[in-house]
Short mmCIF file of C-alpha atoms and ligand atoms in Angstrom, two decimals:
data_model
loop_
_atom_site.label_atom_id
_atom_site.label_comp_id
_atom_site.label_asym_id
_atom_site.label_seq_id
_atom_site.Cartn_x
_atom_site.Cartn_y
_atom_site.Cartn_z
CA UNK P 1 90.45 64.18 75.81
CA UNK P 2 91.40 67.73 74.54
CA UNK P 3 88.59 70.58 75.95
CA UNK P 4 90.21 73.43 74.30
CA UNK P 5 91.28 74.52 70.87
CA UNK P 6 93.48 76.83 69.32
CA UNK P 7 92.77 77.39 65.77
CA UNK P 8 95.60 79.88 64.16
CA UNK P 9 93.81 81.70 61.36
CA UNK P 10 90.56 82.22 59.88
CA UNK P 11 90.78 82.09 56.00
CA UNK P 12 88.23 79.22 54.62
CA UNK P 13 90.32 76.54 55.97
CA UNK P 14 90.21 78.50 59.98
CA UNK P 15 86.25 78.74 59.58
CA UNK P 16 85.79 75.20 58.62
CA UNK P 17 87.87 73.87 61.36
CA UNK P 18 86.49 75.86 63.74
CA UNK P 19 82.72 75.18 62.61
CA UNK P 20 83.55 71.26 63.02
CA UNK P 21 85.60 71.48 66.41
CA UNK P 22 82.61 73.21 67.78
CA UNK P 23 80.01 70.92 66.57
CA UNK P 24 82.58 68.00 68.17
CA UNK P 25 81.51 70.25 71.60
CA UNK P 26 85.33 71.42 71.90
CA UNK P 27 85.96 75.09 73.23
CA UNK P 28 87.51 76.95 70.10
CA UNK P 29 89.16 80.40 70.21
CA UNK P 30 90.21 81.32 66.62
CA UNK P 31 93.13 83.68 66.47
CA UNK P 32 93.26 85.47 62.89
CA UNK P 33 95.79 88.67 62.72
CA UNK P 34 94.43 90.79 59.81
CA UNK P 35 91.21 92.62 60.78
CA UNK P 36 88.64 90.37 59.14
CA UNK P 37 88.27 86.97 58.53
CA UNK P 38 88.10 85.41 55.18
CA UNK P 39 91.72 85.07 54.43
CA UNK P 40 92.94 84.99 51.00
CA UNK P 41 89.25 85.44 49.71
CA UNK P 42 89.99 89.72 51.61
CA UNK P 43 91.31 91.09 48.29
CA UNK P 44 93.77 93.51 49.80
CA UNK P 45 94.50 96.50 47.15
CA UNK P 46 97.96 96.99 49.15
CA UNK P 47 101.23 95.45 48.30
CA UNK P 48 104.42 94.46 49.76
CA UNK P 49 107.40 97.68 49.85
CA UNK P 50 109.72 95.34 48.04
CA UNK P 51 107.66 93.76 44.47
CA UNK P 52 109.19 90.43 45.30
CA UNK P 53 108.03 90.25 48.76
CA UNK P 54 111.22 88.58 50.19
CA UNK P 55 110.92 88.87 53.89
CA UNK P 56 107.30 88.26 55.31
CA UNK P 57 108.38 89.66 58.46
CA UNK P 58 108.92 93.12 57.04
CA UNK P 59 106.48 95.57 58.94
CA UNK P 60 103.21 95.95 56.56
CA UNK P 61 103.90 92.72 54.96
CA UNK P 62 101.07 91.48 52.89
CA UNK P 63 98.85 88.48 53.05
CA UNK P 64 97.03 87.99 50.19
CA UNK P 65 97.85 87.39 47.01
CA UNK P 66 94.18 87.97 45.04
CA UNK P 67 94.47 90.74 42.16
CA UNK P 68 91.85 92.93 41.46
CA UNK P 69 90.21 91.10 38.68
CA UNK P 70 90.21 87.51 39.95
CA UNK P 71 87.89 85.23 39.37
CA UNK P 72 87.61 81.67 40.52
CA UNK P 73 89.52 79.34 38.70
CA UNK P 74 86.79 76.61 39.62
CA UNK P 75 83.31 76.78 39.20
CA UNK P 76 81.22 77.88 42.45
CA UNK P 77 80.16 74.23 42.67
CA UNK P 78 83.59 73.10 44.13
CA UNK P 79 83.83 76.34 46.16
CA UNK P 80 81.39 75.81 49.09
CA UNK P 81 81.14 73.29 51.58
CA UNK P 82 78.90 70.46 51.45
CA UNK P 83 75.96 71.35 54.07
CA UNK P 84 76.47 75.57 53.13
CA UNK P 85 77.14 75.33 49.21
CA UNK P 86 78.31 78.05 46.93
CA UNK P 87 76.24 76.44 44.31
CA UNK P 88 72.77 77.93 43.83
CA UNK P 89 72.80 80.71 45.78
CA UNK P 90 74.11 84.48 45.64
CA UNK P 91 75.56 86.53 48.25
CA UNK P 92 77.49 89.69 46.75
CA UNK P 93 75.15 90.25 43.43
CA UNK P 94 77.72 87.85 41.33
CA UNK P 95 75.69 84.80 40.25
CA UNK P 96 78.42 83.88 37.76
CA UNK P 97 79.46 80.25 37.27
CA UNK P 98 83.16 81.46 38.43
CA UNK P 99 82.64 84.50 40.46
CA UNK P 100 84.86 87.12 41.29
CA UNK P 101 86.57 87.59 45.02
CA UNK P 102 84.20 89.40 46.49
CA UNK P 103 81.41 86.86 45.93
CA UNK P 104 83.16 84.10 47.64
CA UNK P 105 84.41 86.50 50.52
CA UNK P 106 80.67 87.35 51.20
CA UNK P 107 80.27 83.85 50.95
CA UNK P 108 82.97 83.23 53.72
CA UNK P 109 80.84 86.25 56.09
CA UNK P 110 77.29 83.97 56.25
CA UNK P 111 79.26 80.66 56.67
CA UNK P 112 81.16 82.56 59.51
CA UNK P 113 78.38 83.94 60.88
CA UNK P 114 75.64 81.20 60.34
CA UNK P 115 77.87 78.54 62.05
CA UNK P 116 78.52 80.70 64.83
CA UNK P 117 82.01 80.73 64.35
CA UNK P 118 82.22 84.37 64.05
CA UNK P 119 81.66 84.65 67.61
CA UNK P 120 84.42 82.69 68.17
CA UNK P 121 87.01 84.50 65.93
CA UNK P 122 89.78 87.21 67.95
CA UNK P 123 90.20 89.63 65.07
CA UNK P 124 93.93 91.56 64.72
CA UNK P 125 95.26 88.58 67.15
CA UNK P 126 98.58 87.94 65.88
CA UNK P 127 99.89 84.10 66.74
CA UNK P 128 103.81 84.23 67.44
CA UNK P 129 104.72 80.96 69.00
CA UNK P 130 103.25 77.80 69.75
CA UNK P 131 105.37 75.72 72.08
CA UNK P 132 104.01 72.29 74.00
CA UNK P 133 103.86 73.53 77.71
CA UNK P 134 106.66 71.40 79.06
CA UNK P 135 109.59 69.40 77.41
CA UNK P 136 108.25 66.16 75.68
CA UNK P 137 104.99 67.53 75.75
CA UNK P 138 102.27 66.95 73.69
CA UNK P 139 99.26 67.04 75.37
CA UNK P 140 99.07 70.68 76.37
CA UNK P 141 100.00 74.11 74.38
CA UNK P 142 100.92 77.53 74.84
CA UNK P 143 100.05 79.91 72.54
CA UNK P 144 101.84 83.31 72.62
CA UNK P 145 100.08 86.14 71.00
CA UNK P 146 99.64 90.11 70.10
CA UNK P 147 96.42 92.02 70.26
CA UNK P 148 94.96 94.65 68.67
CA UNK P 149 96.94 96.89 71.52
CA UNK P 150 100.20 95.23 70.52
CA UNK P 151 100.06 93.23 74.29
CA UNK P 152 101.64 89.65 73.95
CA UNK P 153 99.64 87.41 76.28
CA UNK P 154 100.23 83.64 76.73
CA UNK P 155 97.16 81.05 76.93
CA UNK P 156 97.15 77.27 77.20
CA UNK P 157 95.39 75.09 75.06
CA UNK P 158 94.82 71.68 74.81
CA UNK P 159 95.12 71.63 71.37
CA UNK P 160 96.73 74.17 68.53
CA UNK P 161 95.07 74.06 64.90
CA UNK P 162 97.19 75.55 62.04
CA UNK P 163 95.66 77.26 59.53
CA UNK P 164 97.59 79.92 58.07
CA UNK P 165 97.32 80.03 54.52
CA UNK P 166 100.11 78.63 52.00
CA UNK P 167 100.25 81.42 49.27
CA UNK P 168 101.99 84.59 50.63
CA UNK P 169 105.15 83.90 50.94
CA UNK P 170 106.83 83.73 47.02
CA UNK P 171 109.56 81.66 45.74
CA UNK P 172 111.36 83.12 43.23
CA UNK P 173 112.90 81.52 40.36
CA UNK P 174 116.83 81.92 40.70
CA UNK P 175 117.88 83.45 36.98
CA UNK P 176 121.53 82.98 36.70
CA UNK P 177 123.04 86.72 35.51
CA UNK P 178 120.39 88.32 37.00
CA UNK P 179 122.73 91.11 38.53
CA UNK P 180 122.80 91.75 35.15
CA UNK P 181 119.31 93.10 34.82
CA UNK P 182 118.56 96.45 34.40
CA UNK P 183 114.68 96.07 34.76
CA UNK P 184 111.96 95.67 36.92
CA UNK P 185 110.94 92.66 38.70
CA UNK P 186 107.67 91.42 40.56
CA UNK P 187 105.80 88.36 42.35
CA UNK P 188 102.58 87.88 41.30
CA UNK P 189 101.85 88.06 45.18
CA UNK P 190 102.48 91.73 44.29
CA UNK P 191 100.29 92.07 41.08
CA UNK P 192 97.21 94.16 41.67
CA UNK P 193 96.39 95.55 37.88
CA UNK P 194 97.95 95.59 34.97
CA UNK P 195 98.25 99.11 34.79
CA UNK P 196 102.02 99.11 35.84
CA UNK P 197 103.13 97.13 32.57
CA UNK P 198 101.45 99.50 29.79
CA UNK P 199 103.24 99.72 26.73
CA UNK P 200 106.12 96.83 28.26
CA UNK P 201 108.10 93.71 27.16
CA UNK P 202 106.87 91.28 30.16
CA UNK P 203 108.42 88.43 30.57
CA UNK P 204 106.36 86.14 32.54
CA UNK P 205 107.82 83.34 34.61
CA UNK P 206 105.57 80.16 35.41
CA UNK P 207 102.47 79.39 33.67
CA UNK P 208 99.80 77.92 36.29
CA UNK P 209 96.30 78.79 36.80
CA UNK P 210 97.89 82.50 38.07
CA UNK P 211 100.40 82.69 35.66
CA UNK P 212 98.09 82.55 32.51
CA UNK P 213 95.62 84.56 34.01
CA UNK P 214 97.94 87.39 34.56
CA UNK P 215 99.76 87.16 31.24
CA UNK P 216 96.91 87.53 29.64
CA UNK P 217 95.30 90.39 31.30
CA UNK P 218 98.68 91.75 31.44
CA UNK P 219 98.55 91.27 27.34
CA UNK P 220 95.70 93.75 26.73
CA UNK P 221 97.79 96.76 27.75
CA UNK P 222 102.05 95.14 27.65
CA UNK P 223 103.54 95.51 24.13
CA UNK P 224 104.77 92.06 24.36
CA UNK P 225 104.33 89.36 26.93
CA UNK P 226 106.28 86.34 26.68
CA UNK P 227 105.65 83.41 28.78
CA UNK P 228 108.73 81.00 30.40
CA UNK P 229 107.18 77.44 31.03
CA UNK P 230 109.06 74.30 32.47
CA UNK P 231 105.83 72.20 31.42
CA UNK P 232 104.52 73.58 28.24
CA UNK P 233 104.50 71.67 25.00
CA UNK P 234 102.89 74.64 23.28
CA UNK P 235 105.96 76.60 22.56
CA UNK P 236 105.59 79.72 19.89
CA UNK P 237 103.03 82.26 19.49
CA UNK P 238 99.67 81.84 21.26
CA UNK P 239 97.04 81.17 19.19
CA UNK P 240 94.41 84.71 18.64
CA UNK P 241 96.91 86.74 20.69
CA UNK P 242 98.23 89.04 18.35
CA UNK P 243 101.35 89.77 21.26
CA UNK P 244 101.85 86.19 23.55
CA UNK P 245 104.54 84.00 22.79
CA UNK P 246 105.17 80.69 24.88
CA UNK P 247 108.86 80.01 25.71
CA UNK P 248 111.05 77.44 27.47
CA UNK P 249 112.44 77.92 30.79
CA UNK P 250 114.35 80.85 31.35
CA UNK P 251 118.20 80.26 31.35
CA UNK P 252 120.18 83.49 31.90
CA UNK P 253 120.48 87.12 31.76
CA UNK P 254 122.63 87.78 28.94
CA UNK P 255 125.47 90.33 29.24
CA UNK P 256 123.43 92.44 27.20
CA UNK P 257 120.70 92.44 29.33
CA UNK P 258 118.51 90.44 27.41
CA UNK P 259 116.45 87.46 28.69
CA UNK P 260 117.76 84.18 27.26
CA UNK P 261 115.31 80.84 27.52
CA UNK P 262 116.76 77.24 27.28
CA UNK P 263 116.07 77.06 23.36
CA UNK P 264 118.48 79.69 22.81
CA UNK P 265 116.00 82.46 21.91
CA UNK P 266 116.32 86.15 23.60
CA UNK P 267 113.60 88.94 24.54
CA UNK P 268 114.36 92.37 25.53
CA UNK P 269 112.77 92.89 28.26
CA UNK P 270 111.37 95.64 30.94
CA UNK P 271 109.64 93.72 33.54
CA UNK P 272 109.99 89.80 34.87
CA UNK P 273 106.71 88.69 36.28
CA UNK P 274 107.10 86.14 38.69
CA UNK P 275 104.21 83.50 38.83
CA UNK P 276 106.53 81.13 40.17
CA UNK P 277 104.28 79.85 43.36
CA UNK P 278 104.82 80.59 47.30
CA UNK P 279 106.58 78.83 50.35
CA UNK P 280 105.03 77.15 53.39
CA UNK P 281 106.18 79.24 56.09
CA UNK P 282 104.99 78.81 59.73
CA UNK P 283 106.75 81.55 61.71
CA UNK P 284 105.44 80.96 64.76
CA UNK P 285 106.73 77.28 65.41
CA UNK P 286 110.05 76.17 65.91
CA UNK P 287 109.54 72.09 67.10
CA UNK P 288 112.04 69.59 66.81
CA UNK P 289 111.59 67.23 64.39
CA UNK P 290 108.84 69.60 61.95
CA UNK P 291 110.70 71.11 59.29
CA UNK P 292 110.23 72.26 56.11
CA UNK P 293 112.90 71.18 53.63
CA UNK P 294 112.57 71.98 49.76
CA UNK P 295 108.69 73.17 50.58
CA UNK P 296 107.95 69.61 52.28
CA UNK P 297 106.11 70.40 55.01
CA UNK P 298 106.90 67.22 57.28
CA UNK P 299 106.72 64.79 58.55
CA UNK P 300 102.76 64.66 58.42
CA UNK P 301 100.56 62.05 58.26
CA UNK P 302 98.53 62.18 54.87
CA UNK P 303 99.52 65.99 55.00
CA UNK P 304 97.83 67.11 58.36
CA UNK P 305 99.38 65.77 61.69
CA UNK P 306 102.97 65.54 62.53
CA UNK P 307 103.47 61.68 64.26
CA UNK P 308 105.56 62.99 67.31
CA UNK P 309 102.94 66.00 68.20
CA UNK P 310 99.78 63.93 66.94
CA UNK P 311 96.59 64.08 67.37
CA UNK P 312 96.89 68.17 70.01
CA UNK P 313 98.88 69.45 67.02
CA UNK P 314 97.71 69.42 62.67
CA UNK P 315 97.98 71.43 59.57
CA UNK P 316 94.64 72.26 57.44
CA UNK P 317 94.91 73.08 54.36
CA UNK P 318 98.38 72.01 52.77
CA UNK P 319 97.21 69.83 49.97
CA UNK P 320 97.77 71.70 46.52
CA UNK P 321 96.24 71.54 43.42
CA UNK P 322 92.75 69.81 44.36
CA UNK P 323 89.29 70.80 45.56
CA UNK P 324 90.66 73.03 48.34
CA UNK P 325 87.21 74.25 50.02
CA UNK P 326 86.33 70.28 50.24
CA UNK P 327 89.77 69.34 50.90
CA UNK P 328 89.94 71.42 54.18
CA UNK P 329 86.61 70.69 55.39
CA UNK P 330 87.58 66.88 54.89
CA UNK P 331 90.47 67.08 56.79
CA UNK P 332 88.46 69.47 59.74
CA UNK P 333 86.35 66.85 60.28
CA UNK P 334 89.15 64.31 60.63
CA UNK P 335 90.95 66.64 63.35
CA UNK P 336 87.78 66.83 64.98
CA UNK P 337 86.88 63.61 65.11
CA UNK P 338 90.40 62.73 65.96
CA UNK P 339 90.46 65.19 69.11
CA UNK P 340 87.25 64.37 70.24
CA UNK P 341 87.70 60.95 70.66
CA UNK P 342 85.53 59.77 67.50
CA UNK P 343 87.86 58.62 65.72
CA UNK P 344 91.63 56.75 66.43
CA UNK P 345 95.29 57.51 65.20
CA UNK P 346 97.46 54.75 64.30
CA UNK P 347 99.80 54.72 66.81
CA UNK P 348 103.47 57.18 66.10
CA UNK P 349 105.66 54.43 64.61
CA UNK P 350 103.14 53.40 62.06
CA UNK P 351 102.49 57.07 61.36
CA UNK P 352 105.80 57.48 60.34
CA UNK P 353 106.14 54.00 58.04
CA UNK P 354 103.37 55.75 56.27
CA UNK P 355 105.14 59.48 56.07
CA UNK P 356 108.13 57.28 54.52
CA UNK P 357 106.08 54.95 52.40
CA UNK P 358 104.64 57.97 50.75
CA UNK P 359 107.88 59.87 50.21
CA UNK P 360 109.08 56.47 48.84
CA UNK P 361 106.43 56.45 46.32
CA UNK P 362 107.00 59.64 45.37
CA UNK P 363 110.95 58.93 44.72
CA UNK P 364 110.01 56.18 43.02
CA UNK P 365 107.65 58.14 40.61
CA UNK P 366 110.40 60.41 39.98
CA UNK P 367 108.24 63.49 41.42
CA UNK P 368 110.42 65.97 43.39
CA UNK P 369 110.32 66.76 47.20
CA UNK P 370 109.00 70.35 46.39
CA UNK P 371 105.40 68.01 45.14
CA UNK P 372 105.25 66.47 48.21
CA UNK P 373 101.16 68.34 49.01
CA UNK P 374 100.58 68.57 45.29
CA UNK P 375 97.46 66.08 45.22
CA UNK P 376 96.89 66.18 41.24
CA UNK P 377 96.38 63.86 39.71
CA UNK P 378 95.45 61.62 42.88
CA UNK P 379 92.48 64.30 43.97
CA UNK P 380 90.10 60.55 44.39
CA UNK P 381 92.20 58.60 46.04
CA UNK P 382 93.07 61.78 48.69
CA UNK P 383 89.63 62.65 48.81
CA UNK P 384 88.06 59.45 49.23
CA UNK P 385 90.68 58.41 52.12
CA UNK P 386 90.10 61.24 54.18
CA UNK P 387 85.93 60.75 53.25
CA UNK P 388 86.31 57.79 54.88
CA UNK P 389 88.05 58.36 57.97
CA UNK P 390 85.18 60.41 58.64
CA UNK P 391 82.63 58.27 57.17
CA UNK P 392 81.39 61.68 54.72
CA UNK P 393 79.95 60.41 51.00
CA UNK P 394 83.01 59.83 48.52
CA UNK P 395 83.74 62.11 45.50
CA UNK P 396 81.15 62.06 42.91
CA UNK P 397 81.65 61.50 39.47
CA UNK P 398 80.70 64.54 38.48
CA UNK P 399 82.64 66.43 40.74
CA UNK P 400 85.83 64.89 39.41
CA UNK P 401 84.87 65.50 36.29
CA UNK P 402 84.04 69.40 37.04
CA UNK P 403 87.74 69.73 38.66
CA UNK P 404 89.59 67.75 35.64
CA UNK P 405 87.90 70.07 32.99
CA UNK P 406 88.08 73.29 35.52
CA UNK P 407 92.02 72.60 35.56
CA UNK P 408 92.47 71.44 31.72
CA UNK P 409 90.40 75.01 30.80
CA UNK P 410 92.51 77.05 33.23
CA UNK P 411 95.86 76.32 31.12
CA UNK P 412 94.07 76.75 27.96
CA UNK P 413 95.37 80.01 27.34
CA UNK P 414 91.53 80.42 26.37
CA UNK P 415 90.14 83.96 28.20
CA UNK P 416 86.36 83.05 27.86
CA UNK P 417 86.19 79.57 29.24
CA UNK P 418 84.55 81.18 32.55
CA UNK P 419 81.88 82.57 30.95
CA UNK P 420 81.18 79.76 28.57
CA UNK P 421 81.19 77.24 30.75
CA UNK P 422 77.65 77.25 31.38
CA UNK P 423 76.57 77.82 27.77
CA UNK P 424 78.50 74.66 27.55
CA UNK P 425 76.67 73.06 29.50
CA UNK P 426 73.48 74.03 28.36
CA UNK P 427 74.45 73.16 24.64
CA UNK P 428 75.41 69.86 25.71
CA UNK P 429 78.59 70.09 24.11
CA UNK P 430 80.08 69.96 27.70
CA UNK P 431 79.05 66.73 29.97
CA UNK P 432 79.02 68.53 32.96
C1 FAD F 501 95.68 84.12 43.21
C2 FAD F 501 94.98 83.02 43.91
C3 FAD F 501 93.86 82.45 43.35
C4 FAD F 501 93.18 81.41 43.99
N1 FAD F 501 92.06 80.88 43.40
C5 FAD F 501 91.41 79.88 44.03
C6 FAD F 501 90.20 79.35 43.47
O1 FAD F 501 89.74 79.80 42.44
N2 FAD F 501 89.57 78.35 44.14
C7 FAD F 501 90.06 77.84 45.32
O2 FAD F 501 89.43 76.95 45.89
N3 FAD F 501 91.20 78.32 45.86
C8 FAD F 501 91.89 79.32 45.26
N4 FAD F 501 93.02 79.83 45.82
C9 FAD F 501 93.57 79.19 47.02
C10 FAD F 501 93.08 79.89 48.30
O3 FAD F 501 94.17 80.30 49.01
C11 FAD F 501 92.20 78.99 49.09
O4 FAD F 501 90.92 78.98 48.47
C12 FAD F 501 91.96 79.38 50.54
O5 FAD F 501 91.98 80.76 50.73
C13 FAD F 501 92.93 78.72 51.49
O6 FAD F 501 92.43 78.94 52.78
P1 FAD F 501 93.34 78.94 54.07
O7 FAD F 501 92.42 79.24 55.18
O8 FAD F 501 94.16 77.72 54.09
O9 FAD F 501 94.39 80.15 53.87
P2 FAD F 501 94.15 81.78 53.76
O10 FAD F 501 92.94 81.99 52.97
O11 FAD F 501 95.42 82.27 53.30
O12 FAD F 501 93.87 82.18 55.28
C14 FAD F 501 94.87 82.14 56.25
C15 FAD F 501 94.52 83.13 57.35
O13 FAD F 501 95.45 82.98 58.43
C16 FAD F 501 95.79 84.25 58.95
N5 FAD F 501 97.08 84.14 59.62
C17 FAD F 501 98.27 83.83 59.07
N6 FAD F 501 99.23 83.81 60.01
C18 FAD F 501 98.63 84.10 61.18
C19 FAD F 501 99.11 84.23 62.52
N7 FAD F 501 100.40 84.05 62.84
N8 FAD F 501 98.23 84.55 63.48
C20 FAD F 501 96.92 84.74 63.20
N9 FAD F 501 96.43 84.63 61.94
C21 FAD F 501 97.27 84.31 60.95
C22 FAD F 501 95.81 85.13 57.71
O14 FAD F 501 95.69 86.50 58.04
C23 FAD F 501 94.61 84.59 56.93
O15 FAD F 501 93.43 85.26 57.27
C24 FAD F 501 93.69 80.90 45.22
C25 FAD F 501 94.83 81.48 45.79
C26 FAD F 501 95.45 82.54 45.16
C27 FAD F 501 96.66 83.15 45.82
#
């Protein structure tokens, strides 16, 4: 049975894991490179050199992707974890129903500390490589990594936990003719304030939870901002904004410059706005038979250990699009039941028949690879399987209901639903 544990990162999803491998009574060293833990949740004011952030690698590449005004885009009570909620308490001053970074980040500080995993976090400890120790290996691990005095030491572990974070590295919508543009361009891993965009034409690429948050903060000081949507069926002006329109995808850079979308219609534009989502990306391993192909991370089983390295090696924190804070404590418990003998794997080959029988499904639903960790609409049925592996209460009612509304209100294109969504509730014209 694995003793020791290498945990690779300390956002949410690194603290949870490493709170439930300890209380499994395994030896956990958490390696996290930045110089605090808390992960995404460390709004970082910096941004990449190059606006679209194309090579992570480059020195003073950034991590996070938070901009200055964020808020939650669910309420606080799908934001903690079940024995150390969010709900009900305070811990930065910001008692609001969807706080702002900084709450849940000083949120992230007493759940590090309180669980004692704080102790067990090596801060500015970069992770390079994780190899098994010999060929065909599974069992043991060597981590190679860089301290704060840019050393590279080596260390063996029984066990290697990844949980680096899914939403710094952007993908960028190809526009054909874009060597055409004149303009500026930008990720929305890039987008601090709107500040840069005063008095612009924006055109805004990708309308999820970010997306619409940034077009329309972007909105109060752009001239125009025009929104390019694959999924929208809400084309034309928005609504009470005197300066949003909704478009189709984007097609091409005309030869004049302009931006054409697939209904034929064409903006001038200054900026493009990329809120076009991120790539897994896991530097530091390089296994045989792990790959990532079309953002499918696999194969994994149910999206957290690959068959051939199971149980010493697993992922944390790749599902998309659900309760993420109960997601990755879900799936920490399963790794550390799994590791510490409380709970059993099916055996490789069945792993894989259900790694294939879940891609097959997918084909067969006519969803595309790039979908593969999207878990909406299926958050129940993902939820509840992993609740029971560890025998953990199923998703309440409620709860589901909280994330359906949370995720209907943040493509709304409605600015105030944060702050009325307890009045809401109160009024009883909300049955949450
Ligand atoms: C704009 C935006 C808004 C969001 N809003 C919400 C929301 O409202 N609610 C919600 O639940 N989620 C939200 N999320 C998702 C958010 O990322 C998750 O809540 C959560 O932070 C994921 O935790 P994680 O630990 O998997 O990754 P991260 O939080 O990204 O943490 C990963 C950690 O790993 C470290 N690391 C990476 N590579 C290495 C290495 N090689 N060696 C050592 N350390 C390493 C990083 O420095 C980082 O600290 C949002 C994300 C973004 C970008």
């Amino acid at each position: 049975m694995p003793r020791t544990v290498a945990v690779v990162g300390a956002g949410p999803a690194g603290l949870v894991a490493a709170r439930e491998l300890l209380r499994a009574g395994l030896d956990v060293a958490v390696f996290e490179k930045s110089a605090r833990t808390g992960g995404t949740w460390a709004y970082d004011p910096r941004a990449d050199a190059d606006p679209l952030g194309r090579d992570p690698a480059a020195p003073g590449a950034v991590h996070g992707s938070l901009y200055a005004s964020l808020r939650t885009n669910l309420p606080r009570e799908l934001m903690g974890f079940s024995d150390f909620p969010l709900a009900g308490r305070v811990f930065a001053g910001d008692a609001r129903a969807f706080p702002g970074h900084r709450e849940v980040l000083a949120f992230l500080d007493a759940f590090a500390e309180e669980s004692g995993v704080a102790a067990r976090v090596r801060l500015r400890a970069e992770v390079l490589r994780v190899r098994p120790l010999g060929q065909g290996q599974r069992e043991r691990w060597v981590v190679a990594w860089r301290g704060e005095d840019g050393e590279v030491a080596e260390e063996v572990f029984d066990a290697v936990v990844v949980c680096n974070g899914h939403w710094t590295v952007p993908q960028v919508a190809e526009i054909r003719g874009i060597d055409n543009w004149r303009g500026k361009q930008m990720h929305s891993h890039n987008y601090r304030v709107p500040e840069p965009f005063r008095d612009q034409n924006v055109v805004v690429v990708g309308m999820g939870a970010s997306g619409t948050d940034i077009a329309l903060e972007v909105s109060h000081v752009a001239k125009e901002v025009h929104i390019a949507t694959r999924y929208s069926d809400r084309l034309g002006k928005v609504g009470l904004r005197k300066n949003v329109w909704i478009h189709t995808e984007v097609d091409c850079i005309q030869d004049d410059g302009k931006i054409r979308f697939t209904d034929g219609s064409a903006v001038a534009a200054d900026s493009i706005l990329y809120c076009t989502g991120y790539h897994y990306h896991f530097p530091f391993l390089d296994l045989d038979g792990l790959a990532i192909d079309d953002n499918r991370v696999g194969p994994l089983y149910n999206h957290v250990f690959p068959p051939k390295y199971a149980p010493n090696l697993s992922f944390i924190g790749l599902p998309l699009k659900t309760i993420v804070f109960q997601s990755v404590e879900l799936e920490s418990k399963w790794v550390a039941a799994v590791l510490s003998g409380r709970s059993t794997l099916p055996g490789e080959e069945d792993m894989m028949a259900a790694v294939r029988e879940h891609y097959r499904q997918m084909e067969e639903a006519g969803r595309p690879k790039r979908h593969t960790h999207v878990i909406m609409p299926n958050w129940e049925e993902h939820l509840n399987w992993l609740a029971d592996q560890v025998g953990e209460p199923r998703l309440e009612a409620a709860r589901l209901e909280m994330l359906e509304k949370a995720f209907w209100c943040a493509w709304s294109m409605d600015e105030g639903y944060r702050d009325r969504w307890e009045q809401e509730d109160d009024s009883g014209t909300s049955s949450l």
